[in-house]
Coordinates of C-alpha atoms in Angstrom, one line a residue:
M197 CA 57.0 97.5 122.6
K198 CA 54.2 98.4 120.3
K199 CA 51.7 101.0 121.6
I200 CA 48.1 102.1 120.9
I201 CA 47.2 105.7 121.8
I202 CA 43.7 105.8 123.5
D203 CA 41.5 108.8 122.8
G204 CA 38.1 107.3 123.1
N205 CA 37.2 107.8 119.5
S206 CA 39.2 105.6 117.2
L207 CA 39.6 102.1 118.8
T208 CA 39.2 99.3 116.2
L209 CA 38.7 95.6 116.3
D210 CA 42.3 95.2 115.1
D211 CA 43.4 97.3 118.1
I212 CA 41.5 95.1 120.5
F213 CA 43.1 91.9 119.0
N214 CA 46.6 93.6 119.2
V215 CA 46.2 94.4 122.9
V216 CA 44.6 91.2 123.9
Y217 CA 46.8 88.7 121.9
N218 CA 49.8 90.6 120.6
G219 CA 51.2 92.3 123.7
Y220 CA 50.5 95.9 122.6
I221 CA 50.4 98.4 125.5
V222 CA 48.1 101.5 125.7
E223 CA 48.7 105.1 126.6
L224 CA 46.3 108.0 126.9
S225 CA 46.4 110.8 124.3
S226 CA 47.1 114.3 125.6
S227 CA 43.6 115.4 124.4
A228 CA 42.0 112.6 126.4
R229 CA 43.9 113.7 129.5
E230 CA 42.6 117.3 129.2
K231 CA 39.0 116.1 128.8
I232 CA 39.3 113.8 131.8
L233 CA 40.7 116.6 134.0
K234 CA 38.0 119.1 132.9
S235 CA 35.2 116.6 133.6
R236 CA 36.6 115.7 137.0
A237 CA 37.0 119.4 138.0
L238 CA 33.3 119.9 137.4
I239 CA 32.4 116.9 139.6
D240 CA 34.6 118.3 142.4
S241 CA 32.9 121.7 142.1
W242 CA 29.5 120.1 142.4
I243 CA 30.6 118.2 145.4
D244 CA 31.8 121.4 147.0
K245 CA 28.3 122.9 146.4
D246 CA 26.6 119.7 147.7
S247 CA 24.5 119.6 144.4
V248 CA 22.0 116.8 143.9
I249 CA 23.4 114.5 141.2
Y250 CA 22.2 111.0 140.5
G251 CA 24.7 108.4 141.7
V252 CA 27.1 111.1 143.1
T253 CA 25.1 112.6 145.9
T254 CA 22.1 110.2 145.7
G255 CA 21.5 106.5 145.9
F256 CA 21.1 104.2 142.9
G257 CA 18.2 102.8 140.9
E258 CA 15.1 102.8 143.1
F259 CA 17.1 104.8 145.7
A260 CA 17.7 107.7 143.4
N261 CA 15.5 109.9 145.6
V262 CA 17.7 109.3 148.7
K263 CA 20.1 112.2 149.3
I264 CA 23.6 111.1 150.5
N265 CA 25.5 113.2 153.0
I266 CA 28.7 114.7 151.6
N267 CA 30.9 112.9 154.2
E268 CA 29.4 109.6 153.1
I269 CA 30.2 109.9 149.4
E270 CA 33.2 107.6 149.4
Q271 CA 31.4 105.0 151.4
L272 CA 28.6 105.3 148.8
Q273 CA 30.9 104.4 146.0
K274 CA 32.5 101.5 148.0
N275 CA 29.1 100.2 148.9
L276 CA 28.0 100.3 145.2
I277 CA 30.8 98.0 144.2
Y278 CA 30.3 95.6 147.1
S279 CA 26.6 95.3 146.5
H280 CA 26.8 95.0 142.7
A281 CA 29.6 92.3 142.8
A282 CA 26.9 89.7 142.9
G283 CA 28.0 87.4 140.1
T284 CA 27.9 83.7 139.8
G285 CA 29.0 80.9 137.5
V286 CA 32.4 80.0 136.0
F287 CA 34.9 82.7 135.4
L288 CA 34.9 84.7 132.2
P289 CA 37.5 83.8 129.6
I290 CA 40.6 85.8 130.4
E291 CA 40.7 87.2 126.8
I292 CA 37.2 88.6 127.4
V293 CA 38.3 90.3 130.7
K294 CA 41.3 91.9 129.1
A295 CA 39.2 93.2 126.3
M296 CA 36.7 94.5 128.9
F297 CA 39.5 96.4 130.6
L298 CA 40.6 98.0 127.4
L299 CA 37.0 99.0 126.4
R300 CA 36.3 100.5 129.8
I301 CA 39.5 102.6 129.6
N302 CA 38.6 103.7 126.1
T303 CA 35.1 105.0 126.9
L304 CA 36.2 106.7 130.1
S305 CA 39.0 108.5 128.2
K306 CA 36.3 110.4 126.2
G307 CA 36.0 112.7 129.3
Y308 CA 32.3 112.5 129.9
S309 CA 32.3 110.3 133.1
G310 CA 33.9 112.5 135.7
I311 CA 36.4 110.0 136.8
R312 CA 39.9 111.0 138.0
L313 CA 42.9 110.9 135.7
E314 CA 44.8 108.8 138.3
T315 CA 42.1 106.2 138.3
I316 CA 42.3 105.7 134.5
E317 CA 46.1 105.6 134.7
F318 CA 45.7 102.9 137.5
M319 CA 43.6 100.8 135.1
I320 CA 46.1 101.3 132.3
K321 CA 48.9 100.1 134.4
M322 CA 47.0 96.9 135.3
L323 CA 46.1 96.3 131.7
N324 CA 49.7 96.8 130.4
N325 CA 51.0 94.4 133.1
N326 CA 48.4 91.8 132.1
I327 CA 46.7 91.6 135.4
I328 CA 43.4 89.8 134.7
P329 CA 40.7 89.7 137.4
L330 CA 38.7 86.5 137.9
I331 CA 35.2 87.6 137.1
P332 CA 32.1 85.4 137.4
S333 CA 30.3 85.1 134.0
Q334 CA 26.7 85.3 135.1
G335 CA 24.6 88.1 136.5
S336 CA 24.2 90.8 133.8
V337 CA 20.8 91.6 132.3
G338 CA 22.5 94.0 129.8
A339 CA 20.6 97.2 130.5
S340 CA 22.2 99.3 133.2
G341 CA 25.3 98.1 131.6
D342 CA 27.2 94.9 132.7
L343 CA 27.0 96.1 136.3
V344 CA 27.8 92.8 137.9
Q345 CA 30.9 91.9 135.9
L346 CA 32.3 95.4 135.9
A347 CA 31.8 95.6 139.7
H348 CA 33.9 92.5 140.0
L349 CA 36.5 94.1 137.8
V350 CA 36.6 97.2 140.1
L351 CA 36.9 94.9 143.2
S352 CA 40.3 93.9 141.9
M353 CA 41.3 97.6 141.6
M354 CA 40.3 97.9 145.3
G355 CA 42.6 94.9 146.1
I356 CA 39.8 92.5 146.6
G357 CA 39.4 89.1 145.0
F358 CA 41.8 87.2 142.8
V359 CA 43.6 87.8 139.5
V360 CA 45.8 85.8 137.1
I361 CA 48.8 87.1 135.3
P362 CA 49.3 85.1 132.1
E363 CA 52.5 85.7 130.1
K364 CA 50.5 85.6 126.9
I365 CA 46.9 85.0 125.8
S366 CA 46.7 82.7 122.9
R367 CA 44.3 83.0 119.9
S368 CA 44.1 79.2 119.9
G369 CA 41.7 79.6 122.8
S370 CA 42.8 77.3 125.5
Q371 CA 42.1 80.1 127.9
A372 CA 38.5 80.3 126.8
V373 CA 37.7 77.3 129.0
F374 CA 39.8 78.6 131.9
N375 CA 38.6 77.9 135.4
K376 CA 40.3 76.9 138.6
G377 CA 43.7 78.0 137.3
F378 CA 44.6 75.4 134.7
N379 CA 44.3 75.1 131.0
Y380 CA 44.4 71.6 129.5
K381 CA 45.5 71.0 126.0
L382 CA 46.2 67.6 124.5
H383 CA 48.5 67.8 121.5
T384 CA 49.5 64.2 121.0
V385 CA 48.4 60.8 122.3
D386 CA 51.4 60.6 124.6
K387 CA 51.9 64.1 125.8
I388 CA 49.7 66.5 127.8
E389 CA 50.7 70.1 128.3
I390 CA 49.4 71.7 131.4
E391 CA 49.7 75.5 131.5
K392 CA 49.6 76.8 135.0
L393 CA 48.2 80.2 135.5
D394 CA 49.3 81.7 138.9
I395 CA 46.3 82.9 140.9
L396 CA 47.1 85.8 143.2
K397 CA 45.2 87.9 145.6
A398 CA 44.4 91.1 143.9
D399 CA 46.2 93.3 146.5
L400 CA 49.4 91.3 146.2
A401 CA 49.3 91.5 142.4
L402 CA 48.8 95.3 142.6
R403 CA 51.8 95.7 144.9
K404 CA 53.9 93.6 142.5
I405 CA 53.5 96.5 139.9
G406 CA 53.9 99.3 142.5
L407 CA 50.2 100.0 143.0
Q408 CA 48.3 100.4 146.3
P409 CA 44.6 99.3 146.2
I410 CA 42.5 102.3 145.0
T411 CA 40.0 104.3 147.1
L412 CA 37.1 105.4 144.9
K413 CA 36.1 109.0 145.1
A414 CA 32.7 110.6 144.2
K415 CA 31.1 109.3 141.0
E416 CA 33.9 106.8 140.3
G417 CA 32.2 103.6 141.3
L418 CA 29.2 104.5 139.1
A419 CA 31.5 105.6 136.2
L420 CA 33.4 102.3 136.3
I421 CA 30.4 100.0 136.2
N422 CA 27.8 101.8 134.0
G423 CA 28.6 100.4 130.6
T424 CA 28.3 97.6 128.1
Q425 CA 31.9 96.5 128.2
M426 CA 31.4 92.8 128.9
M427 CA 28.9 92.2 126.1
S428 CA 31.0 94.5 123.9
A429 CA 34.2 92.6 124.7
Y430 CA 32.4 89.4 123.6
L431 CA 31.0 90.8 120.5
S432 CA 34.3 92.5 119.5
L433 CA 36.2 89.3 119.7
C434 CA 33.4 87.4 117.9
A435 CA 33.2 89.9 115.1
G436 CA 37.0 90.0 114.7
Y437 CA 37.2 86.2 114.5
A438 CA 34.2 86.1 112.3
I439 CA 35.9 88.4 109.7
D440 CA 38.8 85.9 109.5
L441 CA 36.4 82.9 109.5
S442 CA 34.5 84.3 106.5
K443 CA 37.7 83.9 104.6
I444 CA 38.8 80.6 106.2
I445 CA 35.5 78.9 105.4
D446 CA 35.9 79.9 101.8
I447 CA 39.2 78.0 101.9
S448 CA 37.7 74.9 103.5
A449 CA 34.9 75.0 101.0
S450 CA 37.3 75.2 98.1
M451 CA 39.1 72.1 99.4
S452 CA 35.7 70.3 99.6
I453 CA 35.0 71.3 96.0
E454 CA 38.2 69.8 95.0
A455 CA 37.7 66.6 97.0
L456 CA 34.1 66.2 95.7
K457 CA 35.0 67.1 92.1
G458 CA 32.6 70.0 92.2
S459 CA 32.0 72.3 89.3
D460 CA 33.5 75.8 89.1
T461 CA 30.5 77.1 87.0
P462 CA 28.5 78.3 90.1
F463 CA 31.3 80.8 90.9
D464 CA 31.3 82.5 87.5
E465 CA 31.4 86.3 88.0
R466 CA 28.5 86.8 85.5
I467 CA 26.1 84.9 87.8
H468 CA 26.9 87.0 90.8
N469 CA 26.8 90.3 88.9
L470 CA 23.1 89.6 88.4
R471 CA 22.5 89.4 92.2
P472 CA 25.2 91.8 93.4
H473 CA 25.2 91.4 97.2
N474 CA 28.7 92.3 98.3
G475 CA 29.2 89.2 100.4
Q476 CA 28.1 86.9 97.6
K477 CA 30.4 88.5 95.0
E478 CA 33.3 88.4 97.4
C479 CA 32.9 84.8 98.2
A480 CA 32.6 83.8 94.6
A481 CA 35.7 85.8 93.8
N482 CA 37.6 84.0 96.6
I483 CA 36.6 80.6 95.4
R484 CA 37.6 81.4 91.8
K485 CA 41.0 82.5 93.1
L486 CA 41.4 79.5 95.4
I487 CA 40.7 76.8 92.8
E488 CA 42.5 78.5 90.0
N489 CA 44.8 76.1 88.0
S490 CA 43.2 73.0 89.7
E491 CA 44.3 69.8 87.9
I492 CA 41.5 68.0 89.7
R493 CA 38.9 70.4 88.2
E494 CA 40.3 70.0 84.7
S495 CA 40.2 66.2 85.0
H496 CA 36.4 66.2 85.0
R497 CA 35.5 69.5 83.3
Y498 CA 33.8 67.7 80.4
N499 CA 32.1 65.0 82.4
H500 CA 28.4 65.8 82.0
E501 CA 27.1 63.0 84.1
K502 CA 26.5 65.4 87.0
V503 CA 24.7 68.5 85.7
Q504 CA 24.5 70.4 89.0
D505 CA 26.2 70.1 92.3
A506 CA 24.3 69.9 95.6
Y507 CA 23.4 73.2 97.3
S508 CA 26.2 72.9 99.9
L509 CA 28.7 73.3 96.9
R510 CA 26.7 75.2 94.3
C511 CA 25.2 77.8 96.7
I512 CA 28.4 78.5 98.7
P513 CA 28.5 82.2 97.5
Q514 CA 24.9 82.8 98.4
V515 CA 25.1 81.2 101.9
H516 CA 28.6 82.3 102.9
G517 CA 27.9 85.7 101.3
A518 CA 24.8 86.4 103.4
S519 CA 26.7 85.7 106.6
R520 CA 29.5 87.9 105.3
D521 CA 27.1 90.8 104.9
T522 CA 25.8 90.2 108.4
I523 CA 29.4 90.3 109.8
R524 CA 30.0 93.6 108.0
Y525 CA 26.9 95.0 109.7
V526 CA 27.9 93.8 113.1
K527 CA 31.4 95.2 112.7
N528 CA 29.9 98.6 112.1
I529 CA 27.7 98.3 115.2
I530 CA 30.4 97.2 117.5
E531 CA 33.0 99.7 116.4
T532 CA 30.4 102.4 117.0
E533 CA 29.7 101.0 120.4
I534 CA 33.3 100.7 121.7
N535 CA 33.9 104.4 120.9
S536 CA 30.7 105.6 122.6
V537 CA 29.9 107.0 126.0
T538 CA 27.8 104.4 127.9
D539 CA 27.8 106.1 131.3
N540 CA 25.1 107.7 133.4
P541 CA 24.9 110.5 134.3
I542 CA 26.9 112.0 131.5
I543 CA 29.0 115.0 132.4
Y544 CA 29.4 117.9 130.0
P545 CA 32.2 120.1 131.2
E546 CA 31.8 122.7 128.4
D547 CA 28.2 123.4 129.5
E548 CA 28.7 122.6 133.2
K549 CA 25.8 120.2 133.0
H550 CA 25.0 116.6 133.7
F551 CA 22.4 114.5 131.8
E552 CA 20.6 111.4 133.1
G553 CA 20.0 109.1 130.1
G554 CA 20.1 105.5 129.0
N555 CA 23.3 105.1 126.9
F556 CA 24.1 102.1 129.1
H557 CA 21.3 100.0 127.6
G558 CA 22.7 97.1 125.7
Q559 CA 20.0 96.8 123.0
P560 CA 22.3 97.5 120.0
I561 CA 24.7 94.8 121.2
A562 CA 22.0 92.4 122.0
L563 CA 20.5 92.5 118.5
A564 CA 23.8 92.5 116.8
S565 CA 25.0 89.5 118.9
D566 CA 21.9 87.5 118.1
F567 CA 22.3 88.3 114.4
L568 CA 25.9 87.4 114.3
G569 CA 25.2 84.1 116.1
I570 CA 22.6 83.2 113.5
A571 CA 25.1 84.1 110.7
L572 CA 27.8 82.0 112.2
S573 CA 25.4 79.1 112.7
E574 CA 24.8 79.1 109.0
F575 CA 28.5 78.8 108.3
A576 CA 28.5 75.7 110.5
N577 CA 25.3 74.4 108.9
I578 CA 26.6 74.4 105.4
S579 CA 30.1 73.3 106.4
E580 CA 28.6 70.2 108.1
R581 CA 26.6 69.4 105.0
R582 CA 29.8 69.3 103.0
I583 CA 31.4 67.1 105.7
E584 CA 28.5 64.7 105.3
R585 CA 28.9 64.6 101.6
L586 CA 32.7 63.9 102.0
V587 CA 32.2 60.9 104.3
N588 CA 29.1 59.5 102.6
G589 CA 30.4 57.2 99.8
N590 CA 27.0 57.1 98.1
L591 CA 27.3 60.9 97.5
S592 CA 31.0 61.5 97.2
G593 CA 32.3 58.8 94.9
L594 CA 35.1 58.5 97.5
P595 CA 35.7 55.5 99.9
R596 CA 33.1 55.3 102.6
F597 CA 34.0 57.5 105.6
L598 CA 37.2 58.3 103.7
T599 CA 39.0 55.0 104.6
T600 CA 40.1 52.2 102.3
Q601 CA 39.7 49.6 105.0
G602 CA 36.1 50.2 106.1
G603 CA 34.8 47.8 108.7
L604 CA 38.1 47.2 110.4
N605 CA 38.4 51.0 110.4
S606 CA 35.7 53.6 110.9
G607 CA 37.7 56.4 109.3
L608 CA 36.2 59.8 109.7
M609 CA 32.7 58.5 110.5
I610 CA 32.6 60.0 114.0
A611 CA 34.2 63.3 113.0
Q612 CA 30.9 64.0 111.2
Y613 CA 29.0 63.1 114.4
T614 CA 31.0 65.7 116.2
A615 CA 30.2 68.3 113.6
A616 CA 26.5 67.4 113.7
S617 CA 26.5 67.7 117.5
L618 CA 28.0 71.2 117.3
V619 CA 25.6 72.3 114.6
S620 CA 22.7 71.0 116.7
E621 CA 23.9 72.9 119.7
N622 CA 24.2 76.0 117.6
K623 CA 20.6 75.8 116.6
V624 CA 19.6 76.0 120.3
L625 CA 22.1 78.8 121.0
A626 CA 21.0 80.8 118.0
H627 CA 17.5 81.4 119.5
P628 CA 17.6 85.1 120.1
A629 CA 18.1 86.4 123.7
S630 CA 17.2 89.9 122.7
V631 CA 13.5 89.1 122.4
D632 CA 13.4 88.5 126.2
S633 CA 13.2 91.1 128.9
I634 CA 12.7 90.9 132.6
P635 CA 12.3 94.0 134.9
T636 CA 14.7 94.7 137.7
S637 CA 15.2 97.4 140.5
A638 CA 11.5 97.5 141.6
N639 CA 10.4 98.0 137.9
Q640 CA 12.5 101.2 137.6
E641 CA 14.6 99.2 135.1
D642 CA 11.6 97.7 133.3
H643 CA 13.1 96.8 130.0
N644 CA 16.4 94.9 129.9
S645 CA 18.3 93.9 126.7
M646 CA 19.8 90.6 127.7
G647 CA 22.7 91.6 125.6
S648 CA 25.1 89.8 127.9
I649 CA 23.4 86.5 127.3
A650 CA 23.2 87.2 123.5
S651 CA 26.9 88.0 123.3
T652 CA 27.9 85.0 125.5
K653 CA 25.9 82.7 123.3
C654 CA 27.4 84.2 120.2
Y655 CA 30.9 83.4 121.5
Q656 CA 30.0 79.8 122.0
I657 CA 28.5 79.6 118.6
L658 CA 31.7 81.1 117.1
R659 CA 33.8 78.4 118.9
N660 CA 31.5 75.6 117.8
T661 CA 31.6 76.9 114.2
Q662 CA 35.4 77.1 114.2
A663 CA 35.4 73.4 115.3
V664 CA 33.1 72.4 112.5
V665 CA 35.2 74.1 109.9
A666 CA 38.3 72.5 111.4
I667 CA 36.7 69.1 110.8
E668 CA 35.9 70.1 107.2
F669 CA 39.6 70.8 106.6
I670 CA 40.4 67.3 107.9
C671 CA 37.8 65.6 105.8
A672 CA 38.5 67.6 102.7
A673 CA 42.2 66.9 102.9
Q674 CA 41.5 63.2 103.3
G675 CA 39.3 63.3 100.2
I676 CA 41.9 65.1 98.2
D677 CA 44.4 62.4 99.0
F678 CA 42.4 60.0 96.9
H679 CA 42.8 62.1 93.8
S680 CA 46.6 61.9 93.8
P681 CA 48.7 62.6 91.8
L682 CA 46.3 65.3 90.5
K683 CA 46.8 68.6 92.3
C684 CA 44.5 71.2 93.7
G685 CA 44.3 74.9 92.7
K686 CA 46.8 77.4 94.0
G687 CA 44.9 78.4 97.2
S688 CA 43.2 75.1 98.0
G689 CA 46.5 73.3 97.3
K690 CA 48.4 75.5 99.7
A691 CA 45.8 74.9 102.4
Y692 CA 46.0 71.2 101.8
E693 CA 49.8 71.4 102.1
I694 CA 49.6 73.2 105.4
I695 CA 47.2 70.6 106.8
R696 CA 49.3 67.8 105.7
E697 CA 52.4 69.3 107.3
H698 CA 50.6 69.0 110.7
I699 CA 48.1 66.2 110.2
P700 CA 49.1 63.1 108.3
H701 CA 46.8 61.1 106.0
L702 CA 44.5 58.8 108.0
T703 CA 45.7 55.3 107.0
G704 CA 44.1 53.5 109.9
D705 CA 42.0 54.6 112.9
R706 CA 43.6 56.9 115.4
I707 CA 42.4 59.3 118.1
L708 CA 40.8 62.1 116.1
Y709 CA 40.7 64.5 119.1
D710 CA 44.3 65.4 118.4
D711 CA 43.8 66.0 114.7
I712 CA 40.8 68.2 115.4
Q713 CA 42.7 70.2 118.0
T714 CA 45.6 70.7 115.6
S715 CA 43.3 71.8 112.9
L716 CA 41.6 74.2 115.3
D717 CA 44.9 75.7 116.2
L718 CA 45.8 76.1 112.5
L719 CA 42.4 77.9 112.0
R720 CA 42.3 80.1 115.1
E721 CA 45.9 81.2 114.8
N722 CA 45.3 82.1 111.1
I723 CA 48.1 79.8 110.0
I724 CA 46.0 78.4 107.1
L725 CA 44.7 81.8 106.1
E726 CA 48.0 83.6 106.2
G727 CA 49.7 80.7 104.3
V728 CA 47.1 80.8 101.5
E729 CA 47.1 84.6 101.2
N730 CA 50.9 84.4 100.8
I731 CA 50.3 82.4 97.6
V732 CA 47.1 83.9 96.1
G733 CA 47.1 87.4 97.6
K734 CA 44.6 88.9 100.1
L735 CA 41.2 87.3 100.1
L736 CA 38.2 89.5 100.1

């Protein structure tokens, strides 16, 4: 079984995807173990001295001035988790919860939180055995960390609440709409697959893997819930998927160029060297590679009736590229965040000191999530405009709505409606959450980031955008069919072949839901991307 060594300093987006989706297990590094033990020893020494330390021997938030008796310290930590487990709403996607678990382990392994080594090892055993707590999605304001959701996570460690134990979490995302224990996924008109996820009481699930519910010691409740791990889990998965999507949408665009008999001139390297934004140059290079040796392109190279293509074709590098540069920025922000200490107070064993600060504040994640949501919305916007051109016979030169029997058949008319619906929803979701703040804890916490809301919205925008691009693949492939026997370029042609292996040409009306779901699976599982890269090499 493949393994990732956790030291608190080097976790990457690839590591997160490998743990969440590919079954990798985690193990603490020896250096992390040493740091954790030193930090905990200092906490124990302060307890013995009955020192006044926020959240260890005092109350929380507005109650920071209330001293707690030493014989009530364990009750204090238990009460903290009970009182903060105040969530509401549907359960978080299970892939988000698993990522939360990993991120919390990683930050605690840095050795600045004062948690016991056995507590972190308890969490690792839960993670490696795929025990996923059911956590309500609403309740975080994204400043003192994701207190509510992390408290619900800790409840499961205490043997309280419910968990699921999936055999595998799929990138295709059926679990993302998980609630009430079932995932529904319609693959064909005559078959429905229902995946049952066993819901167990947390204490029973713990005993199945040889664990007894944990009793929290001094500082541990606070150490476990002070942090940005829910919003960071969302943004980590969004950023990882967005990196792939920035390549996948170049592939779908290349197919639309083929179907619409677009020009290759706008992708000439000399144009982009004069405006050398990295994302723009990368996208143009990808398109050139994807449509190389296109017979369709050569068939109309010297047709000068159309001097310039519409922006949704001609400005692909400029639009896709700007979103690419945003994704690059967000990746840097989130990989910094997931390897940071977001606890309070922070314990410094070397100096035998503790510092009360604000590293739990989610502002970096809030802004980055809003920015990424906007960038992904633009992917969807321009993709939908290409879909519209493909189905609009007045613009495409192709059969109206890509069907040869219009009237009797509606063809792909309503697929464009769906894309338009998703794009419109994205425009609402892309309104930034980070510009809002509402005070909590009797105005002690008087500026909150709303990063939890920003990252949740970003995740929905991502999923909407993936669906729009999946529809573009379907429409572009249908358009390309009408240029037969002329063939596409190397990369666009391979993508077309993969789609046609799974989705047949639309000869007459059929239920398009199935086609869209199949296209989404090909997209989310990176089947199209990997197939194309096997032919043309790695895309930028």
